[in-house]
PDB file of C-alpha atoms in Angstrom:
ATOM      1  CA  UNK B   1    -184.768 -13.923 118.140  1.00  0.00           C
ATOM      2  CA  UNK B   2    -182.279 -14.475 114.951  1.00  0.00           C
ATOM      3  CA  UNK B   3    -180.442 -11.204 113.904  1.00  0.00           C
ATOM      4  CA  UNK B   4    -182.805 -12.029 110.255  1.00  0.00           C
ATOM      5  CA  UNK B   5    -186.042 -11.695 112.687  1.00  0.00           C
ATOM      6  CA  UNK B   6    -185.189  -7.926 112.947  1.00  0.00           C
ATOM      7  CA  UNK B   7    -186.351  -7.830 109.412  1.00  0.00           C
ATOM      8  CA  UNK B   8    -190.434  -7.287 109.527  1.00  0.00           C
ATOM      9  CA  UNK B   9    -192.640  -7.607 107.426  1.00  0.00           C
ATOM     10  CA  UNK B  10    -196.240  -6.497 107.861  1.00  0.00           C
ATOM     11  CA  UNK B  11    -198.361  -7.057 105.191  1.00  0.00           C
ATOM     12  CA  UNK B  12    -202.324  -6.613 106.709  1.00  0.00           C
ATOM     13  CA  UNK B  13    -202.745  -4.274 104.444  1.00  0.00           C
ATOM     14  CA  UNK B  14    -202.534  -6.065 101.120  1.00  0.00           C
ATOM     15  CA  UNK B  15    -201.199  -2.971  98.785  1.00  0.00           C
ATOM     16  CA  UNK B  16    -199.076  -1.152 101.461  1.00  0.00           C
ATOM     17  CA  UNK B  17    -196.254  -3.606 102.789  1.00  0.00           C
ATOM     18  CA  UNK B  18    -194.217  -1.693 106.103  1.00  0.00           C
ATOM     19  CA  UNK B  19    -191.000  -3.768 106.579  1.00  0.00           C
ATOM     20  CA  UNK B  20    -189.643  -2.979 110.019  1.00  0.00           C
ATOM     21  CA  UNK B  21    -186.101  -2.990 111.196  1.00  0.00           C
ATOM     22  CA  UNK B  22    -186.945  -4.442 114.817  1.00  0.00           C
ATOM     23  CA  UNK B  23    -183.862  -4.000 117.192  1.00  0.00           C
ATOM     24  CA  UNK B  24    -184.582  -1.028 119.439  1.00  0.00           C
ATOM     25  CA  UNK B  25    -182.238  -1.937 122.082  1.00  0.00           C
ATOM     26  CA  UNK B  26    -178.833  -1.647 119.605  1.00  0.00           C
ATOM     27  CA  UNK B  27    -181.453   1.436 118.056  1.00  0.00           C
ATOM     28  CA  UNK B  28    -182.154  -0.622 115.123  1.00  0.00           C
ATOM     29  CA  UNK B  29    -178.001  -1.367 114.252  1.00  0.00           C
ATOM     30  CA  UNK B  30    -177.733  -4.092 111.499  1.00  0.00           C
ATOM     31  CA  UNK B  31    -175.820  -6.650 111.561  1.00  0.00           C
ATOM     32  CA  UNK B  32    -174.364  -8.543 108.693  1.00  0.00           C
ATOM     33  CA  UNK B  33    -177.992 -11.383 108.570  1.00  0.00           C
ATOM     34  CA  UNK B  34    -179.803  -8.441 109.050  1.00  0.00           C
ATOM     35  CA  UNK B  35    -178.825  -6.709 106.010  1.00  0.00           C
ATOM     36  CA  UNK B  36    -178.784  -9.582 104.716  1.00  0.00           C
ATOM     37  CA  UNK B  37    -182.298 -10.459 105.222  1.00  0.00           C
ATOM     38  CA  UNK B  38    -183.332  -6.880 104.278  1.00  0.00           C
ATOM     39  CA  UNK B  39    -182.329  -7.135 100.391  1.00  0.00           C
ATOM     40  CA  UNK B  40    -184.515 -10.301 100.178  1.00  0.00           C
ATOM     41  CA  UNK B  41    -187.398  -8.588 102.033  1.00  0.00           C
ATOM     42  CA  UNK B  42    -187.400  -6.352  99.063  1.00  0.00           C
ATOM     43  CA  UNK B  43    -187.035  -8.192  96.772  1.00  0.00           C
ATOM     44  CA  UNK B  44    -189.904 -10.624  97.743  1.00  0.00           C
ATOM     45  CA  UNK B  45    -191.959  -7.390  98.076  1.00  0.00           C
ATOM     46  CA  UNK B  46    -190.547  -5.700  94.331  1.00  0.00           C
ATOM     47  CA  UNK B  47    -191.883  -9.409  92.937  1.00  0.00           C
ATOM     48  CA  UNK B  48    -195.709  -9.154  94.273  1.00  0.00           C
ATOM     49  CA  UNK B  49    -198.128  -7.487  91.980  1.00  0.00           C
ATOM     50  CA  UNK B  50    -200.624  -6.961  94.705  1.00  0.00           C
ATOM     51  CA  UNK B  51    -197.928  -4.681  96.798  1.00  0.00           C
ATOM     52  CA  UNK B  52    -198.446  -0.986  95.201  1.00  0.00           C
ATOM     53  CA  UNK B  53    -195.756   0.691  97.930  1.00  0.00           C
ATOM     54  CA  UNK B  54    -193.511  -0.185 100.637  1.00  0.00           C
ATOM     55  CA  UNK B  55    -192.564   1.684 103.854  1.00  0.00           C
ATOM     56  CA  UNK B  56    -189.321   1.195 105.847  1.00  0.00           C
ATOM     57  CA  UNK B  57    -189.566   1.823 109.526  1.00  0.00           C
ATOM     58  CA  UNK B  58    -187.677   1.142 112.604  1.00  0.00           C
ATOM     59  CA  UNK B  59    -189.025  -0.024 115.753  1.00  0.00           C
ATOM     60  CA  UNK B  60    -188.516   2.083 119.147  1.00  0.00           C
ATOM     61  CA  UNK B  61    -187.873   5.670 118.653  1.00  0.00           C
ATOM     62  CA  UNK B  62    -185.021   4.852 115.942  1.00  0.00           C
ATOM     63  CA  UNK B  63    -185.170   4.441 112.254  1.00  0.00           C
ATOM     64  CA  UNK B  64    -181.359   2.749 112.211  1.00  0.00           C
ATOM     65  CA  UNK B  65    -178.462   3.430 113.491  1.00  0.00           C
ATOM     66  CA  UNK B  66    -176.285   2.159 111.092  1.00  0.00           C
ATOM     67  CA  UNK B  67    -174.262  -0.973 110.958  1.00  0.00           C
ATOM     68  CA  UNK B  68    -173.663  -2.923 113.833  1.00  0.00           C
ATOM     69  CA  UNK B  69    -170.072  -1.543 114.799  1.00  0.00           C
ATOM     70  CA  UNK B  70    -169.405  -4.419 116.889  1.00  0.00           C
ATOM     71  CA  UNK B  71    -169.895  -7.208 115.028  1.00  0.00           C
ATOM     72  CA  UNK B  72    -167.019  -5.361 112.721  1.00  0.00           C
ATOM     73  CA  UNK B  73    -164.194  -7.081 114.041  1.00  0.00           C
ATOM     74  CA  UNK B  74    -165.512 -10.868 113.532  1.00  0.00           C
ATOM     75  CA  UNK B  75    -167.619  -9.759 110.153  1.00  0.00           C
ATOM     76  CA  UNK B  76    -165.646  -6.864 108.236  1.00  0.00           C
ATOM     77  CA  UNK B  77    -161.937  -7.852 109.102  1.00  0.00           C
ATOM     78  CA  UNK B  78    -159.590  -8.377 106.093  1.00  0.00           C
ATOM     79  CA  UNK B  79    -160.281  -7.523 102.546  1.00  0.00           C
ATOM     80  CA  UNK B  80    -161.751 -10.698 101.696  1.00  0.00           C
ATOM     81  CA  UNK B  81    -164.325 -10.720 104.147  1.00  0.00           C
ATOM     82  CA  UNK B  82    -164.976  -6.463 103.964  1.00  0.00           C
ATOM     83  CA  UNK B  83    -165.656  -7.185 100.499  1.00  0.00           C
ATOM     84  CA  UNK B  84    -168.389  -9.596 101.432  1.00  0.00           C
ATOM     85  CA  UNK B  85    -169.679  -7.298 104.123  1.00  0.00           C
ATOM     86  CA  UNK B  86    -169.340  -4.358 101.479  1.00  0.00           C
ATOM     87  CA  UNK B  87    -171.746  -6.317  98.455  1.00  0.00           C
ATOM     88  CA  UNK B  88    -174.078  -7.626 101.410  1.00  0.00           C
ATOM     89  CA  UNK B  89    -174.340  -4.137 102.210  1.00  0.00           C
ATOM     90  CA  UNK B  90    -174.608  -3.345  98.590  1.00  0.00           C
ATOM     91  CA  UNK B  91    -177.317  -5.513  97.932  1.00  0.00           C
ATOM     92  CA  UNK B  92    -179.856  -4.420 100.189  1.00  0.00           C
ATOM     93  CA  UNK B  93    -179.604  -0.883  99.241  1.00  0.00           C
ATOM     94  CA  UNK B  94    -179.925  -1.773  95.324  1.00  0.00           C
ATOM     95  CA  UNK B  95    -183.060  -3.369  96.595  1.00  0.00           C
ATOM     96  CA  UNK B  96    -184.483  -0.578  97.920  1.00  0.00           C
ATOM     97  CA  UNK B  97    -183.293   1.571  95.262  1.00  0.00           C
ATOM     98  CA  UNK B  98    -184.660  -0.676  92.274  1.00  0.00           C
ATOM     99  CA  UNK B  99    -188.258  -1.303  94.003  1.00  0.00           C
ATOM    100  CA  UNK B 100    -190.337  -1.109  91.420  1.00  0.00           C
ATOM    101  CA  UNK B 101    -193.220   0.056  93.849  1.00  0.00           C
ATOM    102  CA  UNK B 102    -193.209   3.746  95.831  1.00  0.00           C
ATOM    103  CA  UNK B 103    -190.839   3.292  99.019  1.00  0.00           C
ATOM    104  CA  UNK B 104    -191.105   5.699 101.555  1.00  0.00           C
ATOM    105  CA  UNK B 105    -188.644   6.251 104.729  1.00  0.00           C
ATOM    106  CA  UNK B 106    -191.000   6.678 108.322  1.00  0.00           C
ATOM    107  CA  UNK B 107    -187.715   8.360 110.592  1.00  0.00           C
ATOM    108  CA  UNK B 108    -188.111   9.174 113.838  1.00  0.00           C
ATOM    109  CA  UNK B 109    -184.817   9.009 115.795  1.00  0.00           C
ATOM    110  CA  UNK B 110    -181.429   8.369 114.435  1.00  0.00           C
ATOM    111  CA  UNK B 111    -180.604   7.491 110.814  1.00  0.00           C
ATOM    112  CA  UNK B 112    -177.081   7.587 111.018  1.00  0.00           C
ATOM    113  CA  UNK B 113    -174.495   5.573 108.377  1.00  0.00           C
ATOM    114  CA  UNK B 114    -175.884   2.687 106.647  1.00  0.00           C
ATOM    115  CA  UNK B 115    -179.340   4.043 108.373  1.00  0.00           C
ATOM    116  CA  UNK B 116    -179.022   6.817 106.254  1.00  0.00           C
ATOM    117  CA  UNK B 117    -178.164   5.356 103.107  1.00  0.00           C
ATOM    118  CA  UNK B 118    -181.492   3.131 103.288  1.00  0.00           C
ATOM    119  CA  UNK B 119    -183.209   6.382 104.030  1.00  0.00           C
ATOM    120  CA  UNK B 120    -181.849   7.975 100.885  1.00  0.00           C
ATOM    121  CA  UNK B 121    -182.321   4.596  98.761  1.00  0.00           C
ATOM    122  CA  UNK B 122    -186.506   4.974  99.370  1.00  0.00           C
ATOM    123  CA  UNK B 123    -188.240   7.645  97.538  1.00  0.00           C
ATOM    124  CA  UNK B 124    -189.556  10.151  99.992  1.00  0.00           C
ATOM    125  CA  UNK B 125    -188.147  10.529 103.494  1.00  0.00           C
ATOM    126  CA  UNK B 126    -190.910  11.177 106.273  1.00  0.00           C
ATOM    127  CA  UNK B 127    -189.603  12.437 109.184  1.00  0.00           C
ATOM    128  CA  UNK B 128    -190.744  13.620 112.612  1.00  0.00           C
ATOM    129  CA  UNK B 129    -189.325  16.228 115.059  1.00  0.00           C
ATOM    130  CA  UNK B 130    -187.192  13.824 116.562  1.00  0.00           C
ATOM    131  CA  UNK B 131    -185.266  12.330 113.328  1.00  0.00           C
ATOM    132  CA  UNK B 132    -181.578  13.044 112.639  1.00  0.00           C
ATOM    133  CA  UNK B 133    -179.501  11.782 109.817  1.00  0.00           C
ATOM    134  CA  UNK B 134    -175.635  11.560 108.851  1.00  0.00           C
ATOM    135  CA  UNK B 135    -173.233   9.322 107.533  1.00  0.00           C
ATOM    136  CA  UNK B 136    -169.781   9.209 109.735  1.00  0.00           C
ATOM    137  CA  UNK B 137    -167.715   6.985 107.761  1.00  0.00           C
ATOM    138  CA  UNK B 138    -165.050   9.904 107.722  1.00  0.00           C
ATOM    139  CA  UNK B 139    -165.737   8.952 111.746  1.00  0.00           C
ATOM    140  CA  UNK B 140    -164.454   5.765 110.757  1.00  0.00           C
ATOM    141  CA  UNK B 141    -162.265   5.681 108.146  1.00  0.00           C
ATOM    142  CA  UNK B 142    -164.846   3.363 105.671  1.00  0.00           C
ATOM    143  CA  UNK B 143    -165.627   4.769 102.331  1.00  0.00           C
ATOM    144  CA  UNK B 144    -168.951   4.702 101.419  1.00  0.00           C
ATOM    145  CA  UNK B 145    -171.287   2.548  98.711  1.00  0.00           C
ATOM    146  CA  UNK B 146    -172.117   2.909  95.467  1.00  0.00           C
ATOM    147  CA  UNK B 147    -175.966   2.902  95.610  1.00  0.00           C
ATOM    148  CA  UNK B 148    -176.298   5.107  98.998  1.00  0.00           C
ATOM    149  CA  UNK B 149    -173.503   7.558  97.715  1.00  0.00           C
ATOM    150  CA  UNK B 150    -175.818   7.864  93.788  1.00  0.00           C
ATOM    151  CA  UNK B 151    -178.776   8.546  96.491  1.00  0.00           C
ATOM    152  CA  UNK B 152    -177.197  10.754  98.431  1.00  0.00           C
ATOM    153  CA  UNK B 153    -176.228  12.703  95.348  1.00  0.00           C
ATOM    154  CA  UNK B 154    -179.516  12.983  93.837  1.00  0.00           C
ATOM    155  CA  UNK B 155    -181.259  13.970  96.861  1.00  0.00           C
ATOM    156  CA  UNK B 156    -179.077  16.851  98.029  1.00  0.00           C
ATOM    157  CA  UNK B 157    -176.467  17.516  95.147  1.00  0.00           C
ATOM    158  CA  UNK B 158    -172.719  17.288  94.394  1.00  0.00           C
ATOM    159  CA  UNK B 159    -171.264  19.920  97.133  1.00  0.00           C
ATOM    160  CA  UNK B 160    -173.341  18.776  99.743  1.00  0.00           C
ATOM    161  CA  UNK B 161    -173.107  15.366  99.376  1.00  0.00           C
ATOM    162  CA  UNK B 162    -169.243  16.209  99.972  1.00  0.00           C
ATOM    163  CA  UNK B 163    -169.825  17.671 103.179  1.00  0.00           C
ATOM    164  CA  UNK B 164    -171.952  15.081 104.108  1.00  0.00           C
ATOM    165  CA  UNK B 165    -169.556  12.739 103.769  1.00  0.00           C
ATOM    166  CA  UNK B 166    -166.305  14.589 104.846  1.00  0.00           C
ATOM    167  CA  UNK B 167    -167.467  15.903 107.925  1.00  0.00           C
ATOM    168  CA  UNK B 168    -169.441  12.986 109.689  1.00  0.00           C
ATOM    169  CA  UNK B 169    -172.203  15.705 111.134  1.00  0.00           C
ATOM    170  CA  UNK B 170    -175.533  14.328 112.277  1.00  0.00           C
ATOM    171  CA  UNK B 171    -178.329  16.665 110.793  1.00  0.00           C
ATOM    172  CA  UNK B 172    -181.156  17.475 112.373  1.00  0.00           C
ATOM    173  CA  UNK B 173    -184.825  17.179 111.021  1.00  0.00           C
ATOM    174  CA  UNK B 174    -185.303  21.069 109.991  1.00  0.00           C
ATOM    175  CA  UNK B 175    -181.652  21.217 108.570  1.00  0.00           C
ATOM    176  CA  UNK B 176    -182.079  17.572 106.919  1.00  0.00           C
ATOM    177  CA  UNK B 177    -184.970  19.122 105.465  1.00  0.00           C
ATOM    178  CA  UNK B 178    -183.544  22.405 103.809  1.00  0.00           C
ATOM    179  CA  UNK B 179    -180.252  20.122 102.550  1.00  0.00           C
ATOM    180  CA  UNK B 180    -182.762  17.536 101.106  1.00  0.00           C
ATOM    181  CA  UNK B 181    -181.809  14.685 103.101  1.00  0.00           C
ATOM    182  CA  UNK B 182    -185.538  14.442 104.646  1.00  0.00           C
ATOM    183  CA  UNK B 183    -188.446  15.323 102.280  1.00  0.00           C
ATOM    184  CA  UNK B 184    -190.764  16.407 104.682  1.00  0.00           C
ATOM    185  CA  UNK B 185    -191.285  16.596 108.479  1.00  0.00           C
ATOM    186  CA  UNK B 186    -194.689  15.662 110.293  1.00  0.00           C
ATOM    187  CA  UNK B 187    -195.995  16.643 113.248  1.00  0.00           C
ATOM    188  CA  UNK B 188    -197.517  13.019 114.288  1.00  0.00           C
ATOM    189  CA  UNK B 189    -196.457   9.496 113.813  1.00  0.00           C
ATOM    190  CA  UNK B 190    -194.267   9.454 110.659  1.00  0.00           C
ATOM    191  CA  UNK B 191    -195.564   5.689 109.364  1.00  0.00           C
ATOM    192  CA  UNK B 192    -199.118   7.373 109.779  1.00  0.00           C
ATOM    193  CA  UNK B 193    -198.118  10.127 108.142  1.00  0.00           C
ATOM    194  CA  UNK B 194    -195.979   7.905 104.941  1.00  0.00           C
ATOM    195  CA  UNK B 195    -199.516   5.692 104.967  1.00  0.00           C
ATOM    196  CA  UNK B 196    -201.460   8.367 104.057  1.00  0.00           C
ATOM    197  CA  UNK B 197    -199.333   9.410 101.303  1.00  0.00           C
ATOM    198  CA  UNK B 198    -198.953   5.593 100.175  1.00  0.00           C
ATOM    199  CA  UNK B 199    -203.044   5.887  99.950  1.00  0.00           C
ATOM    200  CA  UNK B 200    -203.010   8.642  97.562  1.00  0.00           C
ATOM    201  CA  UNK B 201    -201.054   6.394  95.276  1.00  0.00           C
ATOM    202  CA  UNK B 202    -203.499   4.227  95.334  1.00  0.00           C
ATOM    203  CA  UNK B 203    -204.986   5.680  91.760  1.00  0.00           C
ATOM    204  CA  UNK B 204    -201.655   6.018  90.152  1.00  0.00           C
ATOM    205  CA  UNK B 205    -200.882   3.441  87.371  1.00  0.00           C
ATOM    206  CA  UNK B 206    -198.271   0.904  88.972  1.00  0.00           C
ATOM    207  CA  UNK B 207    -196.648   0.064  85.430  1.00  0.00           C
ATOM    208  CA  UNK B 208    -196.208   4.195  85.650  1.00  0.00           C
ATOM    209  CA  UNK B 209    -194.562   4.928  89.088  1.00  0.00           C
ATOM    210  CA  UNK B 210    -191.879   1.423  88.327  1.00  0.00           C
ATOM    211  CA  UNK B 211    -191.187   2.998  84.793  1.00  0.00           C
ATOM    212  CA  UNK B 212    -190.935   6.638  86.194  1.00  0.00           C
ATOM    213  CA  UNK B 213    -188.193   5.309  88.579  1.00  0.00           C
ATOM    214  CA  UNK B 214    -186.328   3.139  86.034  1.00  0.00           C
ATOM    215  CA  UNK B 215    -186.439   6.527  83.856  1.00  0.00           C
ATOM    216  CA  UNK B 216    -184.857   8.379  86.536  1.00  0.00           C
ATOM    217  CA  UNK B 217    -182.313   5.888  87.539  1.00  0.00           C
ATOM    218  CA  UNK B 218    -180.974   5.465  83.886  1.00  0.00           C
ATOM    219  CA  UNK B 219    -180.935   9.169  82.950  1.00  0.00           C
ATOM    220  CA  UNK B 220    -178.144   9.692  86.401  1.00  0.00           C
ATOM    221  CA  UNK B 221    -174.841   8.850  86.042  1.00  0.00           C
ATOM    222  CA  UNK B 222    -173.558   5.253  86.984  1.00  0.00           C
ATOM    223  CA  UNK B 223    -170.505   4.335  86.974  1.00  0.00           C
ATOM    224  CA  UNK B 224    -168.649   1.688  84.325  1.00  0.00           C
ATOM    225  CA  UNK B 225    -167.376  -1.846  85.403  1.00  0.00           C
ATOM    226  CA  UNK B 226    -163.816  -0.490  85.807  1.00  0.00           C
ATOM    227  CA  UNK B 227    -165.213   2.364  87.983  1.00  0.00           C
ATOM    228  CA  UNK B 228    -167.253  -0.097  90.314  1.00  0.00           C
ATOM    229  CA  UNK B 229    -163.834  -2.236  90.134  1.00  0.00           C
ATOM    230  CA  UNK B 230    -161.759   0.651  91.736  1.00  0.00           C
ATOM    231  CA  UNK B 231    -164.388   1.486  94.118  1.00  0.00           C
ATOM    232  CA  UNK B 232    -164.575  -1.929  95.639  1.00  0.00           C
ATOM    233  CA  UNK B 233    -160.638  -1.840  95.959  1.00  0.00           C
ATOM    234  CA  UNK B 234    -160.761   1.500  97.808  1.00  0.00           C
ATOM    235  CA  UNK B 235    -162.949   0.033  99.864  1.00  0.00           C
ATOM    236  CA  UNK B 236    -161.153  -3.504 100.242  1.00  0.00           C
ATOM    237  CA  UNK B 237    -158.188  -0.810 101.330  1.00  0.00           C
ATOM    238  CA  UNK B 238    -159.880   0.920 103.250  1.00  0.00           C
ATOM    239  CA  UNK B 239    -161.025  -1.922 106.049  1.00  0.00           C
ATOM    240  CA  UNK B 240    -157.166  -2.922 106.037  1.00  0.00           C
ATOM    241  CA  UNK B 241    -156.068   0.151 107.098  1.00  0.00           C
ATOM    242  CA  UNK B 242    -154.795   1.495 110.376  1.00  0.00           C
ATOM    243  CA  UNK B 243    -156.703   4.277 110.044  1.00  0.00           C
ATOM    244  CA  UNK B 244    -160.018   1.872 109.737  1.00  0.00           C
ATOM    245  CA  UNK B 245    -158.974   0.057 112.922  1.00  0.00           C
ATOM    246  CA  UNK B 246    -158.453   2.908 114.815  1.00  0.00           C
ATOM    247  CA  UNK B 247    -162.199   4.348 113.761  1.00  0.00           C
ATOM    248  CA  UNK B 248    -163.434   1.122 115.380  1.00  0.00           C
ATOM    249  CA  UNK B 249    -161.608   1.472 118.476  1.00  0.00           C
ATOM    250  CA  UNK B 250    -162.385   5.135 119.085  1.00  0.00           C
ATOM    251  CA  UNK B 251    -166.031   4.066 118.321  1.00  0.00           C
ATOM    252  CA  UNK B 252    -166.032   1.223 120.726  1.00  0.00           C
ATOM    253  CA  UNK B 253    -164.548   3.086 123.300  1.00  0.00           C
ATOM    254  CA  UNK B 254    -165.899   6.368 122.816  1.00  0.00           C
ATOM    255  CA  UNK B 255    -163.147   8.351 122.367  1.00  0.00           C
ATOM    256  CA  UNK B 256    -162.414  10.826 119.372  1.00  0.00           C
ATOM    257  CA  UNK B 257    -160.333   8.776 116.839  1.00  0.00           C
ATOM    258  CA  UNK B 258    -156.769  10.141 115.849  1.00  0.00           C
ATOM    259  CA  UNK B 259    -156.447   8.916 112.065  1.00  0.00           C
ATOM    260  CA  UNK B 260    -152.839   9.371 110.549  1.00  0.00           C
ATOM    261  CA  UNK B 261    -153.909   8.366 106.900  1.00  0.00           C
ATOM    262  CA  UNK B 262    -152.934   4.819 106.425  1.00  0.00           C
TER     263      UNK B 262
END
């Protein structure tokens, strides 16, 4: 199976689309098609009229673990080619973000890094017992996108999407919960659980729930051209750096990286 096969799409049910992330033996880990083919899943879905919510699931006992660590050195070395990685990356998220249908999260398992930026980029986050989330790019010396950073933001705030971010912890479910990095936490099968809550949308105006979420994107803050400029140059510096090679190392070896700051 292609790395872009790991991107399905179910659509039996002709309003509620479920768009799996199918790689459970990396625990769902995308790789650069992958990502890839998960911004055009969305927006193929955010295009069909008939489609009146979405739900992103991964297959195994993992929602995603995050990027594909190593496929790094052949996909995300040099500036050049981060960059590329970095807007791929980019891309897929925005989709998510900019659905204009309800998009809910079904996390059991891990939803770690990128994992947990396309958690945060779908409306409501549905997780079971089992589900954990973090981001440990301080792990790895990255610096993190635009449109999972915004998310991450707006769904737990300023000081705690600081921690978040500087510290690299894995949260689980009940603390994910109380920070607001899940929404809620079911007891059974959380696709079941997101289904049932895509059903009750079913008598909500469509036209209403895409303009409610283009309200709420335009009244946060996003940042001007020169802003988005100097972000993609931290970043383009950041996959350059020793520090950045080291975090790759230390990953793939499974040691604790020692990061000197350049």
């Amino acid at each position: 199976m292609s790395d872009a096969a790991a991107i399905v799409v179910d659509r039996s049910d002709p309003a509620i689309a479920v768009v799996t992330i199918d790689r459970p033996a990396q625990r769902n880990a995308m790789t650069l098609a992958m990502w890839r083919a998960l911004g055009d899943a969305f927006l193929t879905l955010s295009a069909e009229p008939e489609i009146r919510a979405v739900i992103l699931t991964g297959a195994g006992g993992a929602f995603c673990a995050g990027a594909d660590i190593k496929e790094f050195a052949a996909a995300r070395t040099g500036a050049e080619a981060g960059g590329r990685y970095s807007e791929t990356v980019e891309r897929a998220n925005t989709a998510i973000l900019e659905c204009p249908k309800a998009v809910f999260a079904a996390i059991s398992g891990a939803a770690m890094g990128g994992g947990c930026g396309l958690a945060l980029c779908c409306d409501f986050r549905i997780g079971d017992a089992s589900a954990y989330l973090g981001i440990p790019a301080a792990k790895l010396g990255l610096v993190y996108g635009v449109a999972e950073t915004r998310a991450l933001v707006a769904a737990v705030g300023v000081e705690r999407a600081k921690s978040v971010l500087f510290s690299g912890r894995r949260h689980p479910a009940p603390e994910a919960l109380e920070m607001g990095l899940l929404s809620e936490i079911c007891a059974g099968d959380p696709v079941a659980e997101a289904k049932a809550r895509a059903e009750e949308l079913r008598a909500s105006a469509p036209l209403t729930i895409a303009g409610a979420k283009r309200v709420i994107r335009a009244v946060q803050p996003e940042p001007t051209p020169a802003e988005h400029a100097e972000i993609a140059a931290l970043g383009a510096q950041a996959v350059v750096s020793d520090d950045y090679k080291e975090g790759v190392a230390a990953f793939v070896e499974k040691r604790p990286p020692v990061f000197r700051g350049k």
